Coordinates of C-alpha atoms (C1' of nucleotides) in Angstrom, one line a residue:
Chain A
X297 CA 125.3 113.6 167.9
X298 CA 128.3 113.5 165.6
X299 CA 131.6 115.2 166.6
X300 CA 130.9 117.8 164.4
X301 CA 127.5 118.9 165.8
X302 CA 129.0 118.2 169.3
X303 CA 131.9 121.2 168.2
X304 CA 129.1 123.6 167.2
X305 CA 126.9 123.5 170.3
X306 CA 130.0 124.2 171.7
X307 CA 131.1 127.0 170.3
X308 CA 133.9 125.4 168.7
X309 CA 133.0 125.7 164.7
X310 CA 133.6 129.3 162.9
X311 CA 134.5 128.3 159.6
X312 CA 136.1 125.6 157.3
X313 CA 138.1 125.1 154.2
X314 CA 135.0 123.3 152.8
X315 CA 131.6 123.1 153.6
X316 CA 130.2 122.2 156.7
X317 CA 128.0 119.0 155.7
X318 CA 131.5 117.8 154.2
X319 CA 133.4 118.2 157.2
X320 CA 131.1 116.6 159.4
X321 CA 131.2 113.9 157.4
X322 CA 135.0 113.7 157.5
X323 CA 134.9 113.7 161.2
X324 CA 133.7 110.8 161.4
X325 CA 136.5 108.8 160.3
X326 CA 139.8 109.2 162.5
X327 CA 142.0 112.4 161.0
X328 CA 145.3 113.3 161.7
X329 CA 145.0 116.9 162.8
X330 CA 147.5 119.5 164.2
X331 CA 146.8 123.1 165.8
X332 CA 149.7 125.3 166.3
X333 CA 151.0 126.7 169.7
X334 CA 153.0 130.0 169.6
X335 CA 156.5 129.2 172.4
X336 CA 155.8 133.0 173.3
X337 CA 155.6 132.2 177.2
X338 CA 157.5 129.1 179.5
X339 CA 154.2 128.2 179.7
X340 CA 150.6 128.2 177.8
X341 CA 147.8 130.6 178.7
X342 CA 144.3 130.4 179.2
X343 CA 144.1 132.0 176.1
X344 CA 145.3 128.7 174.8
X345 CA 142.1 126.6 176.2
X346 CA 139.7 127.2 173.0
X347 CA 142.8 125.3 170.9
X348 CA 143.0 122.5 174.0
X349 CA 139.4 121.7 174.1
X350 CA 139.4 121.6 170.7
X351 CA 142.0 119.3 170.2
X352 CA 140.7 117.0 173.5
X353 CA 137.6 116.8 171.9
X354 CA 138.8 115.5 168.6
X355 CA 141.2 112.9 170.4
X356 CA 138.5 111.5 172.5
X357 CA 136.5 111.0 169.5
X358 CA 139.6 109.2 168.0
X359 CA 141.3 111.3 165.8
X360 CA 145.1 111.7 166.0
X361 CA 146.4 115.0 167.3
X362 CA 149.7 116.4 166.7
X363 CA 150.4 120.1 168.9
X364 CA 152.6 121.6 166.2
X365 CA 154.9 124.0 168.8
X366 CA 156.3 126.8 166.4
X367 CA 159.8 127.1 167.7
X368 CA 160.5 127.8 164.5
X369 CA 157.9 130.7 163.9
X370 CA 158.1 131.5 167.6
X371 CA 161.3 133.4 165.9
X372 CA 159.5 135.2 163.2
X373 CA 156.5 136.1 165.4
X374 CA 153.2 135.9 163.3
X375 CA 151.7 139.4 162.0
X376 CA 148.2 138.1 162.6
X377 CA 146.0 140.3 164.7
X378 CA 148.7 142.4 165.5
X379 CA 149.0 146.7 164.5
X380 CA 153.0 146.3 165.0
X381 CA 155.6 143.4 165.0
X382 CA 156.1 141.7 168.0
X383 CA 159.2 141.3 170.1
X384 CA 161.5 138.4 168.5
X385 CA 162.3 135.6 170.6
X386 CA 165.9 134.2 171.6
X387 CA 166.3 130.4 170.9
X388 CA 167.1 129.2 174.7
X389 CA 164.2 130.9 175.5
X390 CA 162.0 128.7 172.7
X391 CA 163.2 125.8 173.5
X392 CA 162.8 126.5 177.0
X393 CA 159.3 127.3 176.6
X394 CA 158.9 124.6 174.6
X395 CA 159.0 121.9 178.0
X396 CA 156.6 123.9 179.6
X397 CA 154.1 123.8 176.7
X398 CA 154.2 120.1 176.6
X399 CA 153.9 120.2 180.5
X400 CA 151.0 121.9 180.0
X401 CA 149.0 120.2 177.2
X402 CA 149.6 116.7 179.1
X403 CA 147.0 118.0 181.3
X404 CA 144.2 117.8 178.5
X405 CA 145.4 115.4 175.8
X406 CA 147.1 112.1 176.1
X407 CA 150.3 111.6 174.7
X408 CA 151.3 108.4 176.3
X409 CA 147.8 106.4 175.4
X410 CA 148.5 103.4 173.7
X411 CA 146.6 103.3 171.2
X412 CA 146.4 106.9 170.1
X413 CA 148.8 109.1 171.6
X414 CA 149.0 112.6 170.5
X415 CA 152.4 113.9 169.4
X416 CA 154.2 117.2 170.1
X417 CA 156.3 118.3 167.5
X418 CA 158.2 121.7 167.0
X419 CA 158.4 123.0 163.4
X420 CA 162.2 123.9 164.3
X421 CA 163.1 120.5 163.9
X422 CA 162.6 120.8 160.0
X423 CA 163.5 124.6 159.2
X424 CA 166.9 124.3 161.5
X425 CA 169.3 123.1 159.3
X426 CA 167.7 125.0 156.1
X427 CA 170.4 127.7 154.9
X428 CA 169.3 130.3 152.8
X429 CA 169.9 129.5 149.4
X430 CA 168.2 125.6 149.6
X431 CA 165.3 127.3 151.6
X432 CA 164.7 129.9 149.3
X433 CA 165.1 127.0 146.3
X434 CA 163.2 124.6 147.4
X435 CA 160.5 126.1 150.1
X436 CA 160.2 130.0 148.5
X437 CA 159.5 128.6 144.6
X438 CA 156.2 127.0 146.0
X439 CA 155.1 130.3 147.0
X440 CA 153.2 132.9 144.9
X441 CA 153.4 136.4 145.8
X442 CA 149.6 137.3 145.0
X443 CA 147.9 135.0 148.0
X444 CA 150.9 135.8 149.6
X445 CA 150.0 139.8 149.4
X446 CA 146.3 139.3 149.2
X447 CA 146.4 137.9 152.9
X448 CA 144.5 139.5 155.6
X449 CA 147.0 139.4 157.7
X450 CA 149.8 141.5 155.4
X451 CA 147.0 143.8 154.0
X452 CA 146.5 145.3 157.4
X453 CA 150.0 145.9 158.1
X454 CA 151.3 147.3 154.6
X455 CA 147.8 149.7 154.8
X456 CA 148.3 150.7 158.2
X457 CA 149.3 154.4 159.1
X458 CA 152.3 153.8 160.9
X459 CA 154.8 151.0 161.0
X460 CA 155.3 149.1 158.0
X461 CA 155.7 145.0 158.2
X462 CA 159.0 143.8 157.9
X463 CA 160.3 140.6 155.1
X464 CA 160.8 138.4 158.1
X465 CA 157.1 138.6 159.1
X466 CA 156.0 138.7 156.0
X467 CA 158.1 135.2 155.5
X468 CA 155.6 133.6 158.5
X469 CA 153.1 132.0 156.4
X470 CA 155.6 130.4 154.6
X471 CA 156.8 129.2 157.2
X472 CA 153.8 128.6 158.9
X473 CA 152.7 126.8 155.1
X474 CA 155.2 124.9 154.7
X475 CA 154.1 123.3 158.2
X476 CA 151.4 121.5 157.4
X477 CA 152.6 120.5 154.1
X478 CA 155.5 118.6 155.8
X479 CA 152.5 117.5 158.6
X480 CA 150.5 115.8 155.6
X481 CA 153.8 114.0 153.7
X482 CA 155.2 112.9 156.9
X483 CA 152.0 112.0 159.2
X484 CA 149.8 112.3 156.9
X485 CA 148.1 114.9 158.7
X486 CA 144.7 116.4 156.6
X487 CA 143.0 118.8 159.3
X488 CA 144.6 122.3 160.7
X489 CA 142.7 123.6 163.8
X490 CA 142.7 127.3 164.6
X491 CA 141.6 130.1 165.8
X492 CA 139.8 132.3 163.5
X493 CA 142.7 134.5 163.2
X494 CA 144.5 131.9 161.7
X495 CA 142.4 131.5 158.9
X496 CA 145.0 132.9 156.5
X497 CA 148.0 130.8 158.0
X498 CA 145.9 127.8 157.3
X499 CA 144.7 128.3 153.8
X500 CA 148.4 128.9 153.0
X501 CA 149.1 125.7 153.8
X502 CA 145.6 124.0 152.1
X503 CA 146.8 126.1 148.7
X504 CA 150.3 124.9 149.1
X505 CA 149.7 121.0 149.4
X506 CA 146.5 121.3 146.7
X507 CA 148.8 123.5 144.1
X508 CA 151.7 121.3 144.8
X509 CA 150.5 117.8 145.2
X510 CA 146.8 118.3 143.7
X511 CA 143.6 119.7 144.0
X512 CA 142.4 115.7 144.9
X513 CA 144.4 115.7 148.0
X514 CA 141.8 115.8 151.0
X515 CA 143.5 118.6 153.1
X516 CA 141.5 121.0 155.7
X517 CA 141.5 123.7 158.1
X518 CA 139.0 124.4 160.9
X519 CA 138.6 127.4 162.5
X520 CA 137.0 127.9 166.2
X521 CA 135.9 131.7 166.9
X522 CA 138.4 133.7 169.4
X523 CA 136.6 133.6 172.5
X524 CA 135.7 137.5 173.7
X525 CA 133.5 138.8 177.3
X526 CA 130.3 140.0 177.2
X527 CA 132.3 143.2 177.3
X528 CA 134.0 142.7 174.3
X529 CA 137.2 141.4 176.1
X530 CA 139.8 139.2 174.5
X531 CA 139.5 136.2 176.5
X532 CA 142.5 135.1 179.6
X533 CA 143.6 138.1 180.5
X534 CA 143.0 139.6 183.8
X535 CA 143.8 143.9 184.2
X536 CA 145.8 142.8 181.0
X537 CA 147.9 140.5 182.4
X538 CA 147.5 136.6 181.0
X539 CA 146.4 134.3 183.2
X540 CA 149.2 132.0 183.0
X541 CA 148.5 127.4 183.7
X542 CA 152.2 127.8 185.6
X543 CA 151.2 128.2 189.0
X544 CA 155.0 130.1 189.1
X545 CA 153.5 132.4 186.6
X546 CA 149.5 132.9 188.2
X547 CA 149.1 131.4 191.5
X548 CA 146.6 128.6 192.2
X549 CA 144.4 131.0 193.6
X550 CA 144.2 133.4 190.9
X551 CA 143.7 131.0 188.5
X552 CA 140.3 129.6 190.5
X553 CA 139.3 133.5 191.1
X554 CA 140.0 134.5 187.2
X555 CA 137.3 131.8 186.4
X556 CA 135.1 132.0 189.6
X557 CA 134.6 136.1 188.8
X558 CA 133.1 135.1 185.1
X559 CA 130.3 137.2 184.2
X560 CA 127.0 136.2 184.4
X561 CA 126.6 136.9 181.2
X562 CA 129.3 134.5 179.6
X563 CA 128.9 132.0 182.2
X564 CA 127.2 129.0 180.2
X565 CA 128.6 129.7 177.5
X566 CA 132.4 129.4 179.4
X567 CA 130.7 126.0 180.7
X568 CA 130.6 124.7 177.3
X569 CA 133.6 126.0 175.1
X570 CA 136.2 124.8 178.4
X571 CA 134.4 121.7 180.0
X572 CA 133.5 118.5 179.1
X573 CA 129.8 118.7 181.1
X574 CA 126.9 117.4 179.3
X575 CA 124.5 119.5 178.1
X576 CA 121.7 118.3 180.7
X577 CA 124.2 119.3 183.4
X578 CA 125.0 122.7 181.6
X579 CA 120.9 123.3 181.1
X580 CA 120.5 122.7 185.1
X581 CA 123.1 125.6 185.7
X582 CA 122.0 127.7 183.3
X583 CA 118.5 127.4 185.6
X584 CA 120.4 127.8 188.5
X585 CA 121.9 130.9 187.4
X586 CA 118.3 132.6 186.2
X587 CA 117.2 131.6 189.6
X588 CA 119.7 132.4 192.1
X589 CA 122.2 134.6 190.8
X590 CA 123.8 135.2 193.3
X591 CA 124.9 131.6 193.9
X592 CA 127.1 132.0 190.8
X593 CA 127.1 128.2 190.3
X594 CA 128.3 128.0 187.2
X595 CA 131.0 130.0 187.9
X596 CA 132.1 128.2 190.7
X597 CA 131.6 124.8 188.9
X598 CA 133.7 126.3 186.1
X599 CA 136.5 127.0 188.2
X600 CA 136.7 124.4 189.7
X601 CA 136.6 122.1 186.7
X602 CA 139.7 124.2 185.1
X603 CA 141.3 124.4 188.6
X604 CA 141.3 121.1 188.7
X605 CA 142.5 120.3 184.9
X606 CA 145.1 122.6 185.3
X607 CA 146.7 122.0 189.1
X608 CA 145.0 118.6 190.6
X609 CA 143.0 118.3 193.5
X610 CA 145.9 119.7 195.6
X611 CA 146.0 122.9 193.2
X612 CA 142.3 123.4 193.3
X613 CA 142.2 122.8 197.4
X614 CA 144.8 125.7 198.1
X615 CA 143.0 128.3 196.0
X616 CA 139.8 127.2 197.4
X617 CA 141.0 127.4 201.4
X618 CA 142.5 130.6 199.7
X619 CA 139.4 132.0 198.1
X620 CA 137.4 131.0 201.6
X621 CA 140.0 132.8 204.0
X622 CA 140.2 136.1 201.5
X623 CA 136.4 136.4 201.4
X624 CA 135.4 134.7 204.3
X625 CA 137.0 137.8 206.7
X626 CA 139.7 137.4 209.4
X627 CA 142.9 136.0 209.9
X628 CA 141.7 134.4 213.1
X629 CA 143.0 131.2 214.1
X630 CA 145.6 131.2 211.0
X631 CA 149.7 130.6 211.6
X632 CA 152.2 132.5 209.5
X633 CA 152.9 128.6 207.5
X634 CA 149.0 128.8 206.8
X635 CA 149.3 132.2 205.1
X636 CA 152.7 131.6 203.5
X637 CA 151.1 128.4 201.8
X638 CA 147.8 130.4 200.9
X639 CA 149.7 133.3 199.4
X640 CA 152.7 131.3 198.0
X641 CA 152.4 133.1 195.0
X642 CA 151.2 136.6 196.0
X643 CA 153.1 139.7 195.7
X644 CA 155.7 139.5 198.8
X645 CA 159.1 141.2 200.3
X646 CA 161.1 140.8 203.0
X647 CA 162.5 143.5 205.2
X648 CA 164.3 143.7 208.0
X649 CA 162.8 143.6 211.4
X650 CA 164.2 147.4 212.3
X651 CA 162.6 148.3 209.5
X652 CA 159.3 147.7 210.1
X653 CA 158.8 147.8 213.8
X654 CA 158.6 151.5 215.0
X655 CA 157.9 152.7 211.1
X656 CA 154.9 154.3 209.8
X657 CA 152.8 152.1 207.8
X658 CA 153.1 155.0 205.1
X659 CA 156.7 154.0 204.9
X660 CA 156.6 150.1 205.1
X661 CA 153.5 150.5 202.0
X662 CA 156.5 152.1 199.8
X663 CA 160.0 150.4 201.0
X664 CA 158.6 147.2 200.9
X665 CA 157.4 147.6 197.3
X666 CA 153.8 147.3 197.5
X667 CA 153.3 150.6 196.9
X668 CA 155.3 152.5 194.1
X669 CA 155.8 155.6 195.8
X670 CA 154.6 157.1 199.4
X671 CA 152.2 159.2 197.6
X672 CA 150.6 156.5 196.3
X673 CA 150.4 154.8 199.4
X674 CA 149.4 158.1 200.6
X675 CA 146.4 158.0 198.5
X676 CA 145.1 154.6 199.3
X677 CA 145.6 155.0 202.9
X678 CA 143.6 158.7 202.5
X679 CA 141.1 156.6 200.1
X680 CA 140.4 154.3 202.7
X681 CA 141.4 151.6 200.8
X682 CA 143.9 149.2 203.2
X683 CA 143.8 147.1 204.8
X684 CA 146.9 145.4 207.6
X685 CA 146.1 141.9 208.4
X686 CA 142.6 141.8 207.1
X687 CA 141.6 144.8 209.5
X688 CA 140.2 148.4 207.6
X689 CA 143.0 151.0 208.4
X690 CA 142.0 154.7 208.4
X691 CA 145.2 156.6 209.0
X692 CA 148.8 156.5 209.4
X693 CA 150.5 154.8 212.7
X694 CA 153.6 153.6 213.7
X695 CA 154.0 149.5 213.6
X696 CA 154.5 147.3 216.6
X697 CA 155.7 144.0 217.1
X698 CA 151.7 142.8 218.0
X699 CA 150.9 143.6 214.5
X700 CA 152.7 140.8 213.1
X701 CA 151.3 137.5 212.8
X702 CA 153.5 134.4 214.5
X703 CA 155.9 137.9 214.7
X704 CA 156.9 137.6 211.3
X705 CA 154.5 138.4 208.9
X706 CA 152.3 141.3 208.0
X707 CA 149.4 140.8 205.0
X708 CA 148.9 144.3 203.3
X709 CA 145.6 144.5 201.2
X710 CA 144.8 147.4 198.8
X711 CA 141.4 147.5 197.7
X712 CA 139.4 143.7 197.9
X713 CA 141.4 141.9 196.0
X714 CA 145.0 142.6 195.9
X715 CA 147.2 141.2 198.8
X716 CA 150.8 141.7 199.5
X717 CA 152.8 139.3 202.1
X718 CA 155.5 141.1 204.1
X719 CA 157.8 138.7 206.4
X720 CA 160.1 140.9 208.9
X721 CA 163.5 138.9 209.0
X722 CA 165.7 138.8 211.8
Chain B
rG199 C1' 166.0 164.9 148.6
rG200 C1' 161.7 169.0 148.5
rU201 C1' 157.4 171.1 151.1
rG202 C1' 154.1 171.3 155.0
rG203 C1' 152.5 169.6 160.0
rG204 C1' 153.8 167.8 164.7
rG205 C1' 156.4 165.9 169.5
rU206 C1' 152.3 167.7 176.6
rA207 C1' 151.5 162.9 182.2
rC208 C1' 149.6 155.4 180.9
rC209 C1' 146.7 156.6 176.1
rG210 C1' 144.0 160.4 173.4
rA211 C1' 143.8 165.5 173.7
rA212 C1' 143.5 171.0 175.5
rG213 C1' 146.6 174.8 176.9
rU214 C1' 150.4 179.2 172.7
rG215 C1' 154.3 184.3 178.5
rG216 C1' 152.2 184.7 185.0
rC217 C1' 145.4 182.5 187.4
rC218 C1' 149.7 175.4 185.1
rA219 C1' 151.5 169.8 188.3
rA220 C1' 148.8 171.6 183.6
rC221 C1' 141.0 171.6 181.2
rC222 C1' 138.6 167.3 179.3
rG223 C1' 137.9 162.1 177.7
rG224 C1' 139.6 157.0 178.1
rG225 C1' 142.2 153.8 181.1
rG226 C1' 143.9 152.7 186.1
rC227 C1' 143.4 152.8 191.6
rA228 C1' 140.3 153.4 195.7
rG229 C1' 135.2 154.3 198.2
rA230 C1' 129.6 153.5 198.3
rC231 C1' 125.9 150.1 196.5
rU232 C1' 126.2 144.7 195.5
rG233 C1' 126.3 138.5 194.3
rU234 C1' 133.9 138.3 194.7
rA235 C1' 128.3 140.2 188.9
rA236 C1' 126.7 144.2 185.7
rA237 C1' 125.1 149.1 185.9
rU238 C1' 125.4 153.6 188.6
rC239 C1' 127.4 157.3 191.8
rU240 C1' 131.9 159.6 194.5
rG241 C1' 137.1 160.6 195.2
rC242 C1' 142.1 160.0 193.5
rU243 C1' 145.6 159.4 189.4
rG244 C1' 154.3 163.6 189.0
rU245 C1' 157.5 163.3 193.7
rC246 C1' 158.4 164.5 198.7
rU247 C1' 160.3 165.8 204.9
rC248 C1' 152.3 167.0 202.0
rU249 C1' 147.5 172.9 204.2
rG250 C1' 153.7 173.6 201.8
rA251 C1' 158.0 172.5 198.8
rC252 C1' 160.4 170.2 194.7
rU253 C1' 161.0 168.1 189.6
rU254 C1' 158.0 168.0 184.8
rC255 C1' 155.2 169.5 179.0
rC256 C1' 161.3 165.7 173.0
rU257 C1' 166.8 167.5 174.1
rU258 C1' 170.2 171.5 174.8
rG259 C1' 171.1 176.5 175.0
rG260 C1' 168.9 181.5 175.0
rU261 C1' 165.3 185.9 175.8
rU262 C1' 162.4 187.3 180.3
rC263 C1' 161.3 189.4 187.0
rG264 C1' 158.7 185.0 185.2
rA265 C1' 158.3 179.9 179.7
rA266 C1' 154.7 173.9 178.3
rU267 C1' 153.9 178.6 176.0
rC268 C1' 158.8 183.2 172.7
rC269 C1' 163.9 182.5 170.0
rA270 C1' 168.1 179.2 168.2
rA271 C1' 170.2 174.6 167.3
rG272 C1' 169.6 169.4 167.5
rC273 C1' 166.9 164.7 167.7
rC274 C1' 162.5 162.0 166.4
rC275 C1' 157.6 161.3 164.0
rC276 C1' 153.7 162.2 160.3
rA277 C1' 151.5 163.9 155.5
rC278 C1' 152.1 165.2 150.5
rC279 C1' 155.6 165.5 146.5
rA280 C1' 160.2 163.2 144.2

RNA sequence: GGUGGGGUACCGAAGUGGCCAACCGGGGCAGACUGUAAAUCUGCUGUCUCUGACUUCCUUGGUUCGAAUCCAAGCCCCACCA
């Protein structure tokens, strides 16, 4: 099977800058190729995984990589797939971000192998010490306002109702241009990975090198399809919030549970776009999950596989003791270290002792924080949805000393999934 | 700059003097059923000292026994024209 075919029956193919028997065919000598990553976060997302198979794949199949980390565009923001601009970023938080990212990606692609590491470079490096006038002289004269305006992207903007785009957006795919033309004269880099959405970002940077240094020159984009649910959900996100590879940012355990709660539906699928299983191995899950359901193999196999990628064997252990202890039903037998290593990254406060002991657990739901309000925590209480230390509770009642665990921790729980650690402090 | 329309809870959207903490839909949160699935059904979704009280319907003043609803001024948004 040739790398390209491999991508396909992966998911990983939606379109490229030339046909598809041509680009197979160029994937089978080594490339230099480059996808972008956006320093929005201090860390990537899962939302990031399509680009990092994609990339792993093409590495282990010999090709160069280069992770192209826009600090420079992270400051413009890119107008694709977006109604309204986004929210610019300072530069200490870029280039913090940026050590994270690389953190990150070190978990999927090899950047100290000796013979073909992949390189990280950050398109700030080359726009940094452009002023105005040389940028607009010798960067804006290769641009031509027609593609420029003809651009998804910028049509969807300057059409919609409300908010109009503003110059420094619509300078991005200059910017985000110009990047690959400097990828191609200094590393020689002839493929651009991306996500569907970046289809216009990356045919301004084919048009730029072909109008600039010729039509001959053998330069590419690829574009994988943005991964959605069987519900039509963007994929990573989790009650909208990302799901973060910092375990600061999503805790081990989430991370496992985000994948282990896949739906049926997308489940194979999930297996092949973000593992590197065979496809005999894939086909047996697949007949595991028409047969038993219920078993949810190839969720659990996908989770763990991630898990693993993401956070080690150490990672994947904790949210697996976690997922076991959550599901599994009591708190017997378990020490307050135990929970505070289990729920290391769970929701949490601490109070002081006299202000839990004697309180209603009404109050203690809404000074601790769990809760936003007491009629909130009215509600759930009334609802029947918490739970104290693992245990249903119906009503209202004052808090004694025996309900906390080692006597210094109490484990709120609202609903089945969402746990709150509260540690009385002396 | 001119003319017209509009600002209601997380979002959309009713309500145009008392029956309004405000119909309805979406979303969210719980409950039942389940496989930590999907679908479905049920309840909740301003705050509190919670069978009642309090603070809300862009802001500020006013009319009124009583205003989200009427009046005035201001702020903001949208459409068409220039």
């Amino acid at each position: 099977m040739t790398l390209f075919q491999t991508l396909k029956s992966r998911h990983l193919v939606e379109a490229c800058t030339c046909d598809e028997a041509q680009m197979e065919k160029l994937l089978e000598k080594p490339l230099t190729v480059y996808a972008g990553f956006d320093p929005t976060a201090e860390c990537l997302q899962a939302g990031n995984f399509v680009t990092i198979m994609t990339l792993a794949h093409l590495q282990r199949a010999g090709h160069r990589i280069i992770a192209l980390v826009g600090g420079a565009t992270g400051m413009i923001g890119d107008p694709s797939g977006r109604a309204t601009e986004r929210t610019l970023l300072t530069e200490e938080q870029v280039h913090r971000n940026l050590e994270g990212i690389k953190e990150n990606l070190s978990r999927f692609l090899k950047f100290d192998d000796p013979l073909n590491p992949a390189l990280l470079v950050n398109n700030y490096d080359w726009y940094k010490d452009y002023t105005l006038i040389p940028f607009l002289r010798q960067i804006g004269t290769l641009f031509r306002m027609k593609p420029m305006l003809a651009k998804d992207s910028v049509q969807k903007r300057l059409t919609a109702e409300q908010d109009s785009m503003t110059f420094t957006e619509f300078t991005y795919q200059i910017l985000q241009g110009y990047d690959f033309y400097h990828l191609y004269k200094t590393y020689a880099c002839t493929l651009q990975l991306g996500g569907s959405d970046q289809w216009g970002n990356i045919t301004a940077g084919t048009d730029l090198i072909h109008r600039t240094l010729g039509n001959h020159i053998p330069v590419n984009g690829l574009t994988f399809p943005l991964v959605c649910d069987a519900n039509g959900q963007k994929f990573g996100k989790s009650a909208g919030n990302a799901i973060y590879l910092n375990p600061e940012k999503t805790s081990y355990y989430d991370f496992y549970q985000f994948f282990l709660r896949t739906l049926d539906a997308d489940a194979i699928r999930y297996l092949r776009i973000f593992t590197f299983l065979p496809e005999e191995r894939i086909q047996e899950l697949a007949a595991s999950l028409a047969a038993h359901p219920e078993q949810r193999e190839p969720q659990k196999v996908l989770a763990e596989a991630l898990t693993r990628a993401v956070h080690g064997e150490k990672g994947l252990s904790i949210a697996q003791k976690a997922s076991a202890v959550l599901f599994g039903g009591t708190l017997e037998g378990l020490t307050a270290p135990d929970l505070e290593a289990i729920f290391a990254n769970i929701p949490s406060a601490t109070l002081p002792r006299q202000a839990i002991i004697g309180h209603s657990i009404l109050d203690i739901l809404a000074s601790s924080g769990f809760q936003k309000s007491k009629s909130e925590a009215r509600r759930l209480l009334q609802g029947g949805g918490l739970s104290l230390n693992n245990q249903r509770v119906g009503e209202d009642f004052p808090l004694t000393p025996a309900h906390l665990i080692d006597n210094r921790l109490l484990l709120l729980r609202s609903g089945k999934k969402s746990y709150f650690l509260l540690r009385a402090a002396d």
